[in-house]
PDB file of C-alpha atoms in Angstrom:
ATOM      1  CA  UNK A   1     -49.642 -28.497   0.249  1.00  0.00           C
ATOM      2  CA  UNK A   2     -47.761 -25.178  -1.436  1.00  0.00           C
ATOM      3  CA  UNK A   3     -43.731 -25.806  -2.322  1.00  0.00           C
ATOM      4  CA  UNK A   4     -43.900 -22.851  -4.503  1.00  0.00           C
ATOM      5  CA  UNK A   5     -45.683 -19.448  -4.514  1.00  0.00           C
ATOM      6  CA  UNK A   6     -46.393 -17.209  -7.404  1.00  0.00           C
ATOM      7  CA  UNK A   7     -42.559 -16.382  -9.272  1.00  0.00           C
ATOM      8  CA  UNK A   8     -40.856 -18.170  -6.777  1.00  0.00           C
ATOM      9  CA  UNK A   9     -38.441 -20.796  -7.613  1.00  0.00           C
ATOM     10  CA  UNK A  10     -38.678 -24.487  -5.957  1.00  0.00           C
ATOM     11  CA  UNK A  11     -36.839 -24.974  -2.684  1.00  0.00           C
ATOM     12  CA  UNK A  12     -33.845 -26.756  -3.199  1.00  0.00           C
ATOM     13  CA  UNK A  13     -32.171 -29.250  -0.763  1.00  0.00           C
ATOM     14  CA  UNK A  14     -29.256 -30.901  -1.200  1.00  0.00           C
ATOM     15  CA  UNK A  15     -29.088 -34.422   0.328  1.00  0.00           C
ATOM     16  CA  UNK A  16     -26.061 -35.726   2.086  1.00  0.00           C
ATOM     17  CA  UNK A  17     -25.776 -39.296   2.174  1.00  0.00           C
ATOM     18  CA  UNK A  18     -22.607 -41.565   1.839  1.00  0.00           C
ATOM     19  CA  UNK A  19     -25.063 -44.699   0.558  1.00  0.00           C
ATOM     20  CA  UNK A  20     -25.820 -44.247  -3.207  1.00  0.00           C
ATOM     21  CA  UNK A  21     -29.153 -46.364  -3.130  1.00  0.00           C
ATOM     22  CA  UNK A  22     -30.439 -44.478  -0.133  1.00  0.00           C
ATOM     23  CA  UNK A  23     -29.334 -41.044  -1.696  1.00  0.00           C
ATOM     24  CA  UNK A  24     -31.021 -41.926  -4.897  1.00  0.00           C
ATOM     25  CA  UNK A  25     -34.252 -43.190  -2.957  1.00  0.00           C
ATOM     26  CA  UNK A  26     -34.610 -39.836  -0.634  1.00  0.00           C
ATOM     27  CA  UNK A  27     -34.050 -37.797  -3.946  1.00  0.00           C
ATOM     28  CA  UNK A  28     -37.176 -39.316  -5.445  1.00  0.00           C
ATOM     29  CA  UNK A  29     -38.811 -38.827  -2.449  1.00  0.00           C
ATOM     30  CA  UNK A  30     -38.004 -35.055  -2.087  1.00  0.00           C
ATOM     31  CA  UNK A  31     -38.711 -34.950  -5.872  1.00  0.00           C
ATOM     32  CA  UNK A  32     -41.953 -36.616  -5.490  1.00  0.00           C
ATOM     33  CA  UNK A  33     -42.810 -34.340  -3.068  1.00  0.00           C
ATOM     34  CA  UNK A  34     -42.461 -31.293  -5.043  1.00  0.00           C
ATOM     35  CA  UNK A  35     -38.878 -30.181  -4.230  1.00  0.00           C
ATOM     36  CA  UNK A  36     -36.000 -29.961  -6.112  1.00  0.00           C
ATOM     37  CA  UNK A  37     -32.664 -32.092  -5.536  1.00  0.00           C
ATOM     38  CA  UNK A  38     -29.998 -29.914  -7.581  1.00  0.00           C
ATOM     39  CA  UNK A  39     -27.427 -32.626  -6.374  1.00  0.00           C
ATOM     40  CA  UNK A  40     -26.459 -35.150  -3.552  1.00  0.00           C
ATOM     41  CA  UNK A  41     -23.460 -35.181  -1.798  1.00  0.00           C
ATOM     42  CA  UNK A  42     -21.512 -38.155  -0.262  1.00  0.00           C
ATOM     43  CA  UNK A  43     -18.851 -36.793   2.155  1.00  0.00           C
ATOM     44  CA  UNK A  44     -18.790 -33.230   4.726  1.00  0.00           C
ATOM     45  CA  UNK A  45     -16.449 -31.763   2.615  1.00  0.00           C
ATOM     46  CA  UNK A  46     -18.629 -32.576  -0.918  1.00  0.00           C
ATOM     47  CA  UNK A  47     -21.676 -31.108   1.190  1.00  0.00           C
ATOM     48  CA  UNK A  48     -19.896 -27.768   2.676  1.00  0.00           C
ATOM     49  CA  UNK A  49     -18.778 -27.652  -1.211  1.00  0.00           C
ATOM     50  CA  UNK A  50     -22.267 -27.973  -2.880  1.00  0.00           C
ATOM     51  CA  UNK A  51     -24.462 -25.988  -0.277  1.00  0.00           C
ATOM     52  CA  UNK A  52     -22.408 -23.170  -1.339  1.00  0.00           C
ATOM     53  CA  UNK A  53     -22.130 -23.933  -5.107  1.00  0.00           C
ATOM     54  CA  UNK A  54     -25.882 -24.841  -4.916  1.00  0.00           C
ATOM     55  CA  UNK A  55     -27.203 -21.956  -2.806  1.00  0.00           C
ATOM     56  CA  UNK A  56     -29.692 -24.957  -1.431  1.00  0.00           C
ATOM     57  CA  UNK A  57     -32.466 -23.766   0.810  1.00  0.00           C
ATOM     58  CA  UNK A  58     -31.954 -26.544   3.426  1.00  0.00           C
ATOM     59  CA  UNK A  59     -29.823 -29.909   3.733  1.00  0.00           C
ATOM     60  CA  UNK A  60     -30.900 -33.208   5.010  1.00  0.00           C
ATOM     61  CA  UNK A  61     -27.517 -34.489   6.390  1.00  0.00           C
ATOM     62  CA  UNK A  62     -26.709 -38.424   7.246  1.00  0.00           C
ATOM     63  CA  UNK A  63     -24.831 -38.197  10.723  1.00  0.00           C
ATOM     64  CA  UNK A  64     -22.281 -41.208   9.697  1.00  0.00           C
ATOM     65  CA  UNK A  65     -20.620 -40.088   6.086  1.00  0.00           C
ATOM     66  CA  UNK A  66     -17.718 -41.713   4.891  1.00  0.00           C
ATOM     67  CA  UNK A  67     -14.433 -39.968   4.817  1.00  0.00           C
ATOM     68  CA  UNK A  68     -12.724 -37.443   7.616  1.00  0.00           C
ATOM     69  CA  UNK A  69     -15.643 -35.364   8.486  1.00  0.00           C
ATOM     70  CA  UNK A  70     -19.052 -36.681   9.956  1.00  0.00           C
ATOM     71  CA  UNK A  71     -22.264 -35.001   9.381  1.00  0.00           C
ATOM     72  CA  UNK A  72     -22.110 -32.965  12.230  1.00  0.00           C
ATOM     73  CA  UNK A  73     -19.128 -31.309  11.701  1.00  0.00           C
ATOM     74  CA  UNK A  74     -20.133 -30.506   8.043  1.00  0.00           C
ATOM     75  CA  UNK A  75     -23.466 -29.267   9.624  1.00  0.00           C
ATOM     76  CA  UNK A  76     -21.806 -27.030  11.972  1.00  0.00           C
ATOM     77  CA  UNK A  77     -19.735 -25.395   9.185  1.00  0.00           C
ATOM     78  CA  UNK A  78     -22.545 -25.249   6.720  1.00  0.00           C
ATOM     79  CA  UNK A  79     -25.178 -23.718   9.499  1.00  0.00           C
ATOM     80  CA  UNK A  80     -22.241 -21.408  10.731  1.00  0.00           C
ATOM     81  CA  UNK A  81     -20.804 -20.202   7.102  1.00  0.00           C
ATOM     82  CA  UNK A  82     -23.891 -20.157   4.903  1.00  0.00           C
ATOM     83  CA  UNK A  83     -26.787 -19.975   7.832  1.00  0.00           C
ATOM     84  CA  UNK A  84     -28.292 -22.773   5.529  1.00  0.00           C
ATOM     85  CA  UNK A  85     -30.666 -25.315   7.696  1.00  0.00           C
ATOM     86  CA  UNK A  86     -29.919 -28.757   8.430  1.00  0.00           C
ATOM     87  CA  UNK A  87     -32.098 -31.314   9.242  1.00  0.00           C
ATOM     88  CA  UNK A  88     -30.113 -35.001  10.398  1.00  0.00           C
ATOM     89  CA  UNK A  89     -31.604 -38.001   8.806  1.00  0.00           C
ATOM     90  CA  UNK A  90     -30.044 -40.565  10.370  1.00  0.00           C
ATOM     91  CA  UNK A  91     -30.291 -44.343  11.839  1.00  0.00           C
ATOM     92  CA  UNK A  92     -27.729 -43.462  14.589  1.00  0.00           C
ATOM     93  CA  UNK A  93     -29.789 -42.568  17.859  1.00  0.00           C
ATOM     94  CA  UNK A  94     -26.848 -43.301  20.720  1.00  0.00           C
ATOM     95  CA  UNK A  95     -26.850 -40.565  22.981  1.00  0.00           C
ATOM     96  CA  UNK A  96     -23.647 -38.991  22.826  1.00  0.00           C
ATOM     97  CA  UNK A  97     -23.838 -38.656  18.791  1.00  0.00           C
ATOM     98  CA  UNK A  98     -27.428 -37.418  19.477  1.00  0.00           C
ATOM     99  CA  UNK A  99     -25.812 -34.762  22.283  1.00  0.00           C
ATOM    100  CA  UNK A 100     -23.337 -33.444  19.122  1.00  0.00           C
ATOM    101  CA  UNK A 101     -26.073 -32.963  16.927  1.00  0.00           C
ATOM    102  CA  UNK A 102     -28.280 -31.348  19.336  1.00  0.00           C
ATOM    103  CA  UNK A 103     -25.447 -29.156  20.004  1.00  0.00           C
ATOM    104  CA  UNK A 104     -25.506 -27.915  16.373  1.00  0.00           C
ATOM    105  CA  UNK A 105     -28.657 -26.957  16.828  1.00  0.00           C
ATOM    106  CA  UNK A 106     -30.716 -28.912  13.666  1.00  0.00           C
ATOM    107  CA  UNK A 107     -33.954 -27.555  12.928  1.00  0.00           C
ATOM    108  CA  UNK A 108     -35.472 -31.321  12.713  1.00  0.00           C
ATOM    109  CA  UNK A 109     -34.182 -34.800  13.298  1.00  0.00           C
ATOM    110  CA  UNK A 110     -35.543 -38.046  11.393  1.00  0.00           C
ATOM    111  CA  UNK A 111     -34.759 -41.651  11.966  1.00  0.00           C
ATOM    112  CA  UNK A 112     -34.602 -44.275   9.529  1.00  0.00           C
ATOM    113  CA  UNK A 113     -36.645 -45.358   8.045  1.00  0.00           C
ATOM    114  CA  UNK A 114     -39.122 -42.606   7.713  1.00  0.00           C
ATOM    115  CA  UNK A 115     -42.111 -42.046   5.888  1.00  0.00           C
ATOM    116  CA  UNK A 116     -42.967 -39.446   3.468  1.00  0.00           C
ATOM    117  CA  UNK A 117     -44.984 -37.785   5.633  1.00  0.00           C
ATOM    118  CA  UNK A 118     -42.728 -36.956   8.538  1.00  0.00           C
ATOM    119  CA  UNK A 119     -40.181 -35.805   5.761  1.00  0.00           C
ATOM    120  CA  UNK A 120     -42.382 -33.218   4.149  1.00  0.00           C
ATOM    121  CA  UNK A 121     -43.651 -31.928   7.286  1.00  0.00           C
ATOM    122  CA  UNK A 122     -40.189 -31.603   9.393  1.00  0.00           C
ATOM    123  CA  UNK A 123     -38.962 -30.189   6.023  1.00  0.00           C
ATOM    124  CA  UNK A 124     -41.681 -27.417   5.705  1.00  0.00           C
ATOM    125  CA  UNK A 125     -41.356 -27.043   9.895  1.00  0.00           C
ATOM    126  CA  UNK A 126     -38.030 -26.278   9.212  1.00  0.00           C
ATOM    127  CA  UNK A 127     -38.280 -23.419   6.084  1.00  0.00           C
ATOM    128  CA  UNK A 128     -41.037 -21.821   7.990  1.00  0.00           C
ATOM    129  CA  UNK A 129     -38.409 -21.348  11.083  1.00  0.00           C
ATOM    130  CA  UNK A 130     -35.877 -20.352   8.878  1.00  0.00           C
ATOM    131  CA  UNK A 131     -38.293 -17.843   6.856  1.00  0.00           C
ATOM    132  CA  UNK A 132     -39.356 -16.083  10.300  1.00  0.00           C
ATOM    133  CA  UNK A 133     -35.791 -16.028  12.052  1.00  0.00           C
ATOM    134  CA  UNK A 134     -34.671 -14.141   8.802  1.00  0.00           C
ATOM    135  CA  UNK A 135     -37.750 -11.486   9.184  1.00  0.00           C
ATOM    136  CA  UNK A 136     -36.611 -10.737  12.842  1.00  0.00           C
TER     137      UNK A 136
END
């Protein structure tokens, strides 16, 4: 599996997740996995901050953050102000918070917990829809 091509840099995502041990264990994950984690945020506001400080490739937002902004508010203003894509990672699966994400229209959703695999492949799904919306 290819993260990188010849000159390019590695994608970067940021993570956005409000529990520190969870943060740290996705970031090993993505790291693991051949990606690069220039930073993890804990709030929306932190994340609308970094994804433009960071020029990240994609976030994986947590739906619940702590603080006055939820994860998909801070993905609407991220997807809307940077066109950066979001995938929610996320143990929250009631309807109507699945309705406002859907709404913000994610390019991948995955539940806790989650396995490697479904990461890296809804994570590559989701560059390779970005890469061929931004060739149109």
């Amino acid at each position: 599996m290819m993260k990188t091509g010849e000159g390019m840099d590695r994608i970067k995502i940021l993570v956005v997740e409000d529990q520190t041990i969870v943060a740290l264990n996705i970031k090993n994950k993505l790291k693991n996995l051949g990606y690069d984690v220039p930073c993890t945020a804990v709030s929306g506001e932190e994340a609308i901050k970094e994804a433009e400080l960071k020029k990240v490739d994609l976030v994986l937002m947590d739906i619940m953050l702590k603080g006055n902004m939820d994860g998909i508010e801070a993905a609407r203003i991220i997807k809307s102000r940077f066109g950066i894509p979001v995938i929610y990672l996320t143990a929250c699966t009631d309807c109507e918070t699945l309705e406002r994400a859907k709404a913000t229209e994610p390019e991948g959703y995955i539940s806790k917990p989650f396995k490697e695999e479904d990461l890296c492949e809804t994570i590559e799904a989701a560059l390779l829809k970005n890469r061929l919306i931004r060739k149109t």
